[in-house]
Coordinates of C-alpha atoms in Angstrom, one line a residue:
M13 CA 166.7 189.6 -8.0
S14 CA 163.4 187.7 -8.5
S15 CA 161.0 188.5 -11.2
N16 CA 157.8 190.6 -10.8
N17 CA 155.5 187.9 -12.1
N18 CA 156.0 185.2 -9.4
N19 CA 152.3 184.4 -9.6
N20 CA 152.8 183.1 -13.1
N21 CA 153.4 179.3 -12.8
T22 CA 155.0 179.1 -16.2
H23 CA 157.6 181.9 -15.9
F24 CA 160.8 181.6 -13.8
D25 CA 163.8 183.7 -12.9
Y26 CA 166.0 180.6 -13.4
L27 CA 165.1 177.4 -15.3
V28 CA 167.6 174.6 -15.0
I29 CA 167.5 171.8 -17.6
G30 CA 168.9 168.7 -16.0
G31 CA 168.4 167.2 -12.5
G32 CA 172.0 166.0 -12.0
S33 CA 174.3 167.2 -9.2
G34 CA 175.4 170.4 -10.9
G35 CA 172.0 171.5 -12.0
L36 CA 170.4 170.8 -8.6
A37 CA 173.2 172.5 -6.7
S38 CA 172.8 175.6 -8.9
A39 CA 169.0 175.6 -8.6
R40 CA 168.9 175.3 -4.9
R41 CA 171.6 178.0 -4.5
A42 CA 169.6 180.4 -6.6
A43 CA 166.4 179.7 -4.8
G44 CA 168.2 180.4 -1.5
Y45 CA 168.7 184.0 -2.8
G46 CA 165.0 184.3 -3.4
A47 CA 164.9 183.5 -7.1
K48 CA 161.9 181.7 -8.6
V49 CA 163.5 178.4 -9.9
A50 CA 162.4 175.3 -11.7
V51 CA 164.3 172.1 -12.7
V52 CA 163.3 170.1 -15.7
E53 CA 164.2 166.4 -15.5
K54 CA 162.6 163.3 -16.9
N55 CA 164.6 160.6 -15.1
K56 CA 165.5 160.0 -11.5
L57 CA 167.0 163.0 -9.7
G58 CA 170.7 163.0 -9.1
G59 CA 171.9 162.4 -12.6
T60 CA 174.7 160.1 -13.7
C61 CA 176.7 160.3 -10.5
V62 CA 174.0 159.2 -8.1
N63 CA 172.2 156.7 -10.4
V64 CA 174.7 155.0 -12.6
G65 CA 178.0 156.6 -11.8
C66 CA 180.1 157.6 -8.7
V67 CA 177.8 156.4 -6.0
P68 CA 176.9 152.9 -7.1
K69 CA 180.4 152.4 -8.6
K70 CA 181.9 153.1 -5.2
I71 CA 179.6 150.7 -3.5
M72 CA 180.7 148.0 -5.9
W73 CA 184.3 149.0 -5.4
N74 CA 183.8 148.6 -1.7
A75 CA 182.4 145.1 -2.3
A76 CA 185.4 144.2 -4.4
S77 CA 187.7 145.6 -1.7
I78 CA 186.1 143.4 0.9
Q79 CA 186.6 140.4 -1.3
E80 CA 190.3 141.3 -1.6
T81 CA 190.5 141.5 2.2
L82 CA 188.9 138.1 2.6
H83 CA 191.4 136.7 0.0
E84 CA 194.3 138.2 2.0
M85 CA 193.2 137.6 5.5
H86 CA 195.3 134.4 6.0
H87 CA 198.4 136.7 5.9
Y88 CA 197.1 138.0 9.3
G89 CA 196.3 134.7 10.8
F90 CA 192.6 134.5 10.0
K91 CA 191.5 131.1 8.6
P92 CA 187.9 130.2 7.7
T93 CA 186.6 127.2 9.7
S94 CA 183.2 126.5 8.1
G95 CA 183.8 126.5 4.4
K96 CA 184.1 129.1 1.7
V97 CA 182.8 132.6 2.0
E98 CA 180.4 133.2 -0.9
F99 CA 179.5 136.5 -2.6
D100 CA 175.9 137.2 -3.4
W101 CA 175.7 139.6 -6.3
G102 CA 171.9 139.8 -6.0
Y103 CA 172.0 140.9 -2.4
I104 CA 174.4 143.8 -2.9
K105 CA 172.5 144.8 -6.1
E106 CA 169.3 145.0 -4.2
S107 CA 170.8 146.8 -1.2
R108 CA 172.7 149.2 -3.6
D109 CA 169.5 150.0 -5.5
K110 CA 167.5 150.7 -2.4
Y111 CA 170.2 153.1 -1.3
I112 CA 170.1 154.9 -4.6
E113 CA 166.3 155.1 -4.4
K114 CA 166.7 156.7 -1.0
L115 CA 169.1 159.3 -2.4
N116 CA 166.6 160.0 -5.2
G117 CA 164.0 160.8 -2.5
I118 CA 166.4 163.0 -0.6
Y119 CA 167.1 165.0 -3.7
G120 CA 163.4 165.4 -4.3
R121 CA 162.7 166.6 -0.8
N122 CA 165.6 169.0 -0.9
L123 CA 164.1 170.6 -4.0
T124 CA 160.8 170.9 -2.3
N125 CA 162.3 172.3 0.9
S126 CA 164.3 174.8 -1.2
G127 CA 161.2 176.0 -3.0
V128 CA 162.3 174.7 -6.4
T129 CA 159.6 173.5 -8.8
H130 CA 160.3 170.1 -10.3
I131 CA 159.0 169.8 -13.8
E132 CA 159.0 166.2 -15.2
G133 CA 159.7 165.9 -18.9
I134 CA 162.1 166.5 -21.7
A135 CA 163.0 170.2 -22.3
S136 CA 163.9 171.9 -25.6
F137 CA 164.5 175.5 -26.7
A138 CA 161.7 177.1 -28.6
G139 CA 163.3 180.6 -29.1
K140 CA 164.3 183.8 -27.4
D141 CA 162.7 187.2 -27.5
E142 CA 165.6 189.5 -28.4
D143 CA 163.8 192.6 -27.1
T144 CA 163.1 191.3 -23.6
G145 CA 165.7 188.5 -23.4
I146 CA 163.0 186.1 -22.3
I147 CA 163.8 182.5 -23.3
T148 CA 161.0 180.0 -24.2
I149 CA 161.3 176.3 -23.3
N150 CA 159.0 173.5 -24.4
V151 CA 158.7 170.5 -22.1
K152 CA 157.2 167.2 -23.2
D153 CA 155.7 165.1 -20.4
E154 CA 155.3 161.3 -20.2
Q155 CA 152.1 161.5 -22.2
D156 CA 154.0 163.3 -25.0
M157 CA 152.0 166.5 -24.3
S158 CA 153.9 169.8 -24.7
H159 CA 154.0 172.5 -22.1
T160 CA 155.6 175.9 -22.6
Y161 CA 157.6 177.8 -20.0
T162 CA 159.6 181.0 -20.0
A163 CA 162.6 182.2 -18.1
N164 CA 164.9 185.1 -17.6
H165 CA 167.9 182.7 -17.3
V166 CA 168.4 179.1 -18.4
L167 CA 171.1 176.7 -17.3
I168 CA 171.9 173.6 -19.4
A169 CA 173.1 170.8 -17.2
T170 CA 172.0 167.7 -19.1
G171 CA 175.2 165.8 -18.7
G172 CA 176.3 163.0 -21.1
Y173 CA 175.6 159.5 -22.1
P174 CA 177.7 156.4 -22.9
D175 CA 179.0 156.4 -26.4
F176 CA 179.2 153.2 -28.5
P177 CA 181.6 152.6 -31.4
Q178 CA 180.3 151.6 -34.7
G179 CA 180.5 147.9 -35.7
E180 CA 178.3 145.0 -36.4
G181 CA 176.5 143.6 -33.4
I182 CA 178.0 146.1 -30.9
L183 CA 174.8 147.9 -30.0
E184 CA 173.0 144.6 -30.0
H185 CA 175.3 142.5 -27.8
A186 CA 177.2 145.0 -25.6
I187 CA 176.2 147.0 -22.6
S188 CA 177.4 150.3 -21.4
S189 CA 178.6 151.3 -17.9
D190 CA 174.9 152.1 -17.2
G191 CA 174.0 148.5 -18.1
F192 CA 176.6 147.2 -15.7
F193 CA 174.4 148.4 -12.8
E194 CA 171.5 146.4 -14.3
L195 CA 173.3 143.1 -14.3
D196 CA 171.4 140.5 -12.2
S197 CA 174.3 138.2 -11.7
L198 CA 178.1 138.2 -11.7
P199 CA 179.3 137.2 -15.2
K200 CA 181.9 134.4 -15.3
R201 CA 183.8 135.9 -18.2
A202 CA 183.6 139.5 -19.3
A203 CA 185.4 141.9 -21.6
V204 CA 185.6 145.6 -20.8
V205 CA 186.5 147.8 -23.8
G206 CA 188.1 151.2 -23.0
A207 CA 191.2 152.7 -21.4
G208 CA 189.8 155.5 -19.1
Y209 CA 188.4 155.8 -15.6
I210 CA 185.2 153.7 -16.2
A211 CA 186.9 150.8 -18.0
V212 CA 189.6 150.5 -15.4
E213 CA 187.2 150.8 -12.5
L214 CA 184.7 148.3 -13.8
S215 CA 187.3 145.7 -14.9
G216 CA 188.9 146.0 -11.4
V217 CA 185.6 145.4 -9.7
L218 CA 184.7 142.4 -11.8
N219 CA 188.1 140.8 -11.5
A220 CA 188.2 141.2 -7.7
L221 CA 184.7 139.6 -7.4
G222 CA 185.7 136.6 -9.4
T223 CA 185.0 137.3 -13.0
E224 CA 187.6 136.3 -15.6
T225 CA 188.1 139.8 -17.0
Y226 CA 189.6 141.1 -20.2
L227 CA 190.5 144.8 -20.3
C228 CA 190.8 145.7 -24.0
V229 CA 192.6 148.9 -24.8
R230 CA 193.0 150.6 -28.1
K231 CA 196.7 151.5 -27.6
E232 CA 199.5 150.2 -25.3
K233 CA 198.0 150.8 -21.9
A234 CA 195.1 152.2 -19.9
M235 CA 195.0 155.7 -18.3
R236 CA 197.5 157.1 -20.8
N237 CA 196.6 160.7 -19.9
F238 CA 197.8 160.2 -16.4
D239 CA 201.4 160.6 -15.2
D240 CA 203.5 157.8 -16.7
M241 CA 204.5 156.5 -13.3
I242 CA 200.8 156.0 -12.4
S243 CA 199.8 154.3 -15.6
D244 CA 202.8 152.1 -15.7
I245 CA 202.4 150.8 -12.1
L246 CA 198.6 150.4 -12.6
D247 CA 199.4 148.3 -15.7
V248 CA 201.7 146.0 -13.7
E249 CA 199.4 145.7 -10.7
M250 CA 196.3 144.9 -12.8
E251 CA 197.9 142.4 -15.1
K252 CA 200.7 140.7 -13.1
K253 CA 199.4 141.0 -9.5
Q254 CA 195.7 140.8 -9.9
G255 CA 195.4 138.6 -13.1
V256 CA 193.4 140.9 -15.3
H257 CA 193.9 140.0 -19.0
I258 CA 195.0 143.1 -20.8
L259 CA 194.6 143.1 -24.6
R260 CA 196.8 145.9 -26.0
N261 CA 196.9 147.8 -29.3
T262 CA 193.5 146.4 -30.4
L263 CA 192.8 149.6 -32.4
G264 CA 189.2 149.4 -31.2
A265 CA 186.2 147.1 -31.5
K266 CA 185.2 145.8 -34.9
Q267 CA 182.2 143.5 -34.2
I268 CA 180.5 141.4 -31.6
F269 CA 178.9 138.1 -32.6
L270 CA 177.5 135.0 -30.9
D271 CA 179.0 131.5 -31.0
E272 CA 177.1 128.3 -31.4
N273 CA 176.5 128.3 -27.6
G274 CA 175.1 131.8 -27.5
K275 CA 178.2 133.2 -25.9
K276 CA 179.5 136.6 -27.0
C277 CA 182.7 137.0 -29.0
I278 CA 184.3 140.3 -29.7
E279 CA 186.7 141.0 -32.6
F280 CA 189.0 143.9 -32.7
L281 CA 190.4 145.9 -35.6
N282 CA 193.8 144.4 -35.2
G283 CA 192.4 140.9 -35.6
D284 CA 192.3 139.8 -32.0
V285 CA 189.2 137.9 -30.9
V286 CA 188.0 137.2 -27.3
R287 CA 185.5 134.4 -27.2
D288 CA 183.1 132.7 -24.8
L289 CA 182.1 135.8 -23.0
D290 CA 179.0 136.3 -20.8
C291 CA 179.2 140.1 -21.0
V292 CA 180.9 142.8 -23.1
I293 CA 181.0 146.3 -21.5
M294 CA 181.7 149.3 -23.8
A295 CA 183.4 152.1 -21.8
V296 CA 185.0 154.0 -24.7
G297 CA 183.8 157.4 -23.6
R298 CA 180.7 159.6 -23.2
A299 CA 179.0 162.1 -25.4
P300 CA 177.1 165.3 -24.4
L301 CA 173.3 164.9 -24.1
V302 CA 172.3 167.7 -26.4
E303 CA 170.1 166.2 -29.1
P304 CA 166.7 166.7 -27.4
L305 CA 167.5 170.4 -26.6
K306 CA 167.1 171.8 -30.1
L307 CA 169.9 174.2 -29.6
E308 CA 169.6 175.5 -33.1
A309 CA 166.5 177.4 -32.0
V310 CA 168.7 179.9 -30.1
G311 CA 171.8 179.6 -32.2
M312 CA 174.0 177.8 -29.6
T313 CA 177.7 177.3 -30.4
Q314 CA 179.0 173.8 -30.1
T315 CA 182.2 171.9 -30.7
K316 CA 182.6 169.2 -33.4
R317 CA 181.8 166.6 -30.8
G318 CA 178.6 168.4 -29.7
H319 CA 179.8 169.9 -26.5
I320 CA 178.4 173.4 -25.6
V321 CA 181.1 176.1 -25.8
I322 CA 181.3 178.2 -22.6
N323 CA 183.6 180.8 -21.2
E324 CA 185.1 181.0 -17.7
Y325 CA 181.8 182.1 -16.3
S326 CA 179.8 179.2 -17.7
E327 CA 178.2 181.5 -20.2
T328 CA 177.3 180.3 -23.7
N329 CA 177.2 182.5 -26.8
V330 CA 173.5 183.1 -26.1
Q331 CA 172.9 185.8 -23.5
N332 CA 171.4 184.5 -20.3
V333 CA 171.9 180.9 -21.3
Y334 CA 174.5 179.0 -19.4
A335 CA 175.9 175.5 -19.3
L336 CA 178.1 173.4 -17.1
G337 CA 179.2 169.8 -16.4
D338 CA 179.6 167.0 -18.8
V339 CA 177.6 168.7 -21.5
C340 CA 180.5 171.1 -21.8
G341 CA 183.3 168.5 -21.8
K342 CA 185.3 170.5 -19.3
V343 CA 186.7 168.6 -16.3
E344 CA 183.9 166.0 -16.2
L345 CA 183.7 165.5 -12.5
T346 CA 180.6 165.8 -10.3
P347 CA 182.2 168.1 -7.7
M348 CA 183.4 170.4 -10.5
A349 CA 179.8 170.7 -11.8
I350 CA 178.5 171.4 -8.3
A351 CA 181.0 174.1 -7.7
A352 CA 180.4 175.7 -11.1
G353 CA 176.7 175.6 -10.5
R354 CA 176.8 177.3 -7.2
R355 CA 179.2 180.0 -8.3
L356 CA 177.0 180.7 -11.3
A357 CA 174.0 181.1 -9.0
D358 CA 176.0 183.3 -6.7
R359 CA 177.0 185.6 -9.5
K360 CA 173.5 185.9 -11.1
F361 CA 171.3 186.0 -8.0
G362 CA 173.6 186.6 -5.0
P363 CA 174.8 189.8 -3.4
E364 CA 177.2 192.3 -5.0
E365 CA 180.2 190.6 -3.4
Y366 CA 179.7 187.7 -5.8
K367 CA 179.3 189.7 -9.0
D368 CA 182.5 188.2 -10.4
A369 CA 182.2 184.7 -8.9
K370 CA 183.5 181.8 -10.9
V371 CA 185.3 178.5 -10.4
S372 CA 188.8 177.5 -11.4
Y373 CA 189.3 174.5 -13.7
E374 CA 192.9 174.2 -12.7
N375 CA 194.4 172.0 -10.0
V376 CA 191.3 169.9 -9.7
P377 CA 192.0 166.8 -7.5
T378 CA 190.6 163.5 -8.8
V379 CA 190.6 159.9 -7.8
V380 CA 190.3 156.7 -9.8
F381 CA 188.8 153.8 -7.9
S382 CA 190.9 151.3 -9.6
H383 CA 192.6 148.3 -7.8
P384 CA 194.8 149.9 -6.4
P385 CA 193.3 153.4 -6.3
I386 CA 194.8 156.4 -7.8
G387 CA 194.9 160.1 -6.7
T388 CA 196.2 162.9 -8.8
I389 CA 196.1 166.7 -9.0
G390 CA 198.0 169.2 -11.2
L391 CA 200.5 168.7 -13.9
T392 CA 202.0 165.4 -14.9
E393 CA 205.8 165.3 -15.2
A394 CA 205.5 165.4 -19.0
Q395 CA 203.1 168.4 -18.9
A396 CA 205.5 170.3 -16.5
L397 CA 208.4 169.6 -18.8
E398 CA 206.5 171.0 -21.7
K399 CA 205.3 174.1 -19.8
Y400 CA 208.3 175.0 -17.8
G401 CA 211.3 173.3 -19.4
S402 CA 213.5 170.6 -17.9
E403 CA 215.9 173.1 -16.3
N404 CA 213.0 174.6 -14.2
I405 CA 211.4 171.5 -12.7
K406 CA 212.4 169.0 -10.1
I407 CA 210.8 165.6 -9.5
Y408 CA 210.6 163.8 -6.2
T409 CA 209.5 160.2 -6.1
S410 CA 209.0 157.4 -3.6
K411 CA 208.0 153.8 -4.2
F412 CA 207.5 151.4 -1.3
V413 CA 205.4 148.6 0.1
N414 CA 202.6 149.7 2.4
L415 CA 202.9 148.5 5.9
Y416 CA 199.7 146.6 5.5
Y417 CA 201.6 144.1 3.3
G418 CA 204.6 144.0 5.7
P419 CA 203.8 140.7 7.6
W420 CA 203.0 138.9 4.4
Q421 CA 205.4 135.9 4.1
V422 CA 205.8 136.2 0.3
D423 CA 208.4 137.3 -2.2
P424 CA 208.8 141.1 -1.7
D425 CA 208.5 141.7 -5.4
S426 CA 205.0 140.2 -5.4
K427 CA 203.7 142.6 -2.8
P428 CA 201.6 145.5 -4.1
K429 CA 203.4 148.8 -4.3
T430 CA 202.6 152.4 -3.5
A431 CA 204.2 155.1 -5.6
M432 CA 204.2 158.8 -5.2
K433 CA 205.5 161.8 -7.1
L434 CA 205.8 165.5 -6.5
V435 CA 206.3 167.7 -9.5
C436 CA 208.0 171.0 -8.5
A437 CA 208.7 174.0 -10.6
G438 CA 210.8 177.2 -10.2
P439 CA 213.6 178.0 -7.7
E440 CA 211.0 178.1 -4.9
E441 CA 210.0 174.5 -5.9
L442 CA 206.3 175.3 -6.1
V443 CA 204.4 172.0 -6.1
V444 CA 202.6 171.9 -9.5
G445 CA 201.7 168.2 -9.6
L446 CA 201.0 165.4 -7.1
H447 CA 200.4 161.8 -8.0
V448 CA 199.9 158.7 -6.0
I449 CA 198.8 155.1 -6.6
G450 CA 198.3 152.5 -3.9
M451 CA 196.2 151.6 -0.8
G452 CA 194.6 154.7 0.7
S453 CA 195.3 157.0 -2.2
D454 CA 191.7 158.0 -2.5
E455 CA 191.4 159.2 1.1
M456 CA 194.7 161.0 1.3
L457 CA 194.3 163.3 -1.7
Q458 CA 191.8 165.8 -0.5
G459 CA 194.1 167.5 2.0
F460 CA 197.0 167.7 -0.4
G461 CA 194.6 169.2 -2.9
I462 CA 194.1 172.1 -0.6
A463 CA 197.8 172.5 -0.2
L464 CA 198.3 172.7 -4.0
K465 CA 195.4 175.1 -4.4
M466 CA 197.1 177.4 -1.8
G467 CA 200.4 177.4 -3.6
A468 CA 202.4 175.0 -1.4
T469 CA 206.1 174.5 -2.0
K470 CA 208.3 171.5 -1.3
A471 CA 209.5 173.4 1.8
D472 CA 205.9 173.7 3.0
F473 CA 205.4 170.0 2.6
D474 CA 208.6 169.3 4.5
S475 CA 207.5 171.7 7.3
C476 CA 204.6 169.5 8.2
V477 CA 205.5 166.8 10.7
A478 CA 204.7 163.3 9.4
V479 CA 201.8 161.3 10.7
H480 CA 203.4 157.9 11.4
P481 CA 203.0 155.1 10.4
T482 CA 200.9 156.0 7.4
A483 CA 201.4 156.0 3.6
S484 CA 200.6 159.6 3.3
E485 CA 203.6 160.6 5.4
E486 CA 205.8 159.9 2.4
F487 CA 204.6 163.1 0.8
V488 CA 206.1 165.2 3.6
T489 CA 209.3 163.2 3.9
M490 CA 210.4 162.9 0.3
F491 CA 214.2 162.7 0.0
P492 CA 216.0 164.9 0.4
W493 CA 213.9 166.2 3.2
G494 CA 214.3 169.8 4.4
M495 CA 216.9 170.7 1.8
S496 CA 214.7 172.7 -0.5
K497 CA 215.0 176.5 -0.7
Q498 CA 213.2 177.9 2.3
V499 CA 210.4 179.6 0.5
S500 CA 206.7 179.2 1.5
G501 CA 203.6 179.6 -0.5
A502 CA 201.5 180.3 2.6
K503 CA 200.0 183.6 3.7
V504 CA 201.6 182.9 7.0
S505 CA 204.8 180.9 6.6
P506 CA 204.9 177.6 8.5
L507 CA 208.7 177.4 8.0
N508 CA 211.5 177.3 10.6
G509 CA 209.2 176.8 13.6
A510 CA 207.0 179.8 12.8
E511 CA 204.0 180.5 15.0
T512 CA 200.6 179.1 13.8
A513 CA 198.5 181.5 11.7
Q514 CA 195.8 183.4 13.6
P515 CA 192.5 184.8 12.4
D516 CA 192.2 188.6 11.7
I517 CA 189.9 189.4 14.6

């Protein structure tokens, strides 16, 4: 499905604006089908996730987890004999940055190997020929010179950027989550403003590494959109077990000012003030990166917040222009953007069998790298109640101390807890929600995600023999075990000792 003018270096079958994970995945997939493809990106390849998001965040979470292990090692008989173990922020920052630089290079080589043209600069729409459907894109390079390209199809995958609230001194004295990765040293005292993924993750990292940390939330608690069991336990674990200071019902930041010693002070709309801070991190949300695009040139439809409106096929209101990822505000997760990008390329450039290809934005598993980590997929209990009614749902829960903490000679109430919940609906007890918080949650969720996507029932969960001793076995031994209606969601039922499914060959 490539164009007839492949010798024209300024015209492409598919032009992708944005070199993040979703855009790159879509570009390479399309090129694999023989399309002539270009990616326009000014910054480092890989987007938010690789450069200032998932990847460097997980590295810092790993560092924080090692610190926690060192702090806990005496419970297993390990005692330092040559003084205190010290953490070198500068060392991990340098190592982390080198790794990210390596990933940038890998992304670049992958584009080259896939035959995708990398155009460096900032792209904007210049118009569309209604007769031919050809879209014109202007790209400004580093020298501020403009170059014109045309394409049969254009994908917008520009992502988002950290949003800052209004208020005196906030832009001047606060940093965003992006700025966190530029810090050259570990702050002694820090305030993190926000109640979502980013705020919870960064405050957990800082606190574990030794920073006196304040998590400042606008309402009563963080992660309010998660199942109440999850957000309530996280709240207790962070504040009472780990020592994070949680400021509640702040109503948002009002201003940031400096004291006589040059330390930062943040005042909130409810009157609370946190003083003597080395660092204030604003993590109140992200906004779609659309301003440079000049979307008005093609009449693009957007929401009030600026997100590009798309349908289930990633199509905008402008024919042959598509969008995916954070710029759409629809399940803002890197793997979601990658899947959407690949399916879009399959449909537009792939064989006939993919002519209706699309992704599902339902039952998307997600993990929060908090301390402790969280895993969740599907409906919360409250959402299931609203959707199906109390008479049609059944909730299974388990709360326990992970075996890791078993030998600890401390008050049992002070040991970190793991909590799990299955939300089931209908007489067949279809599992419509799964939620877990505690050690290992991040690594156990993927497999259960597959089960939910395939329509597993409580009976299906019970039919799987537990892996012992693990935390994840609790999901397949939830009380009462084996007493649910014997209905399977599987193509080949695993119930009642059935034979293993076989391939159709």
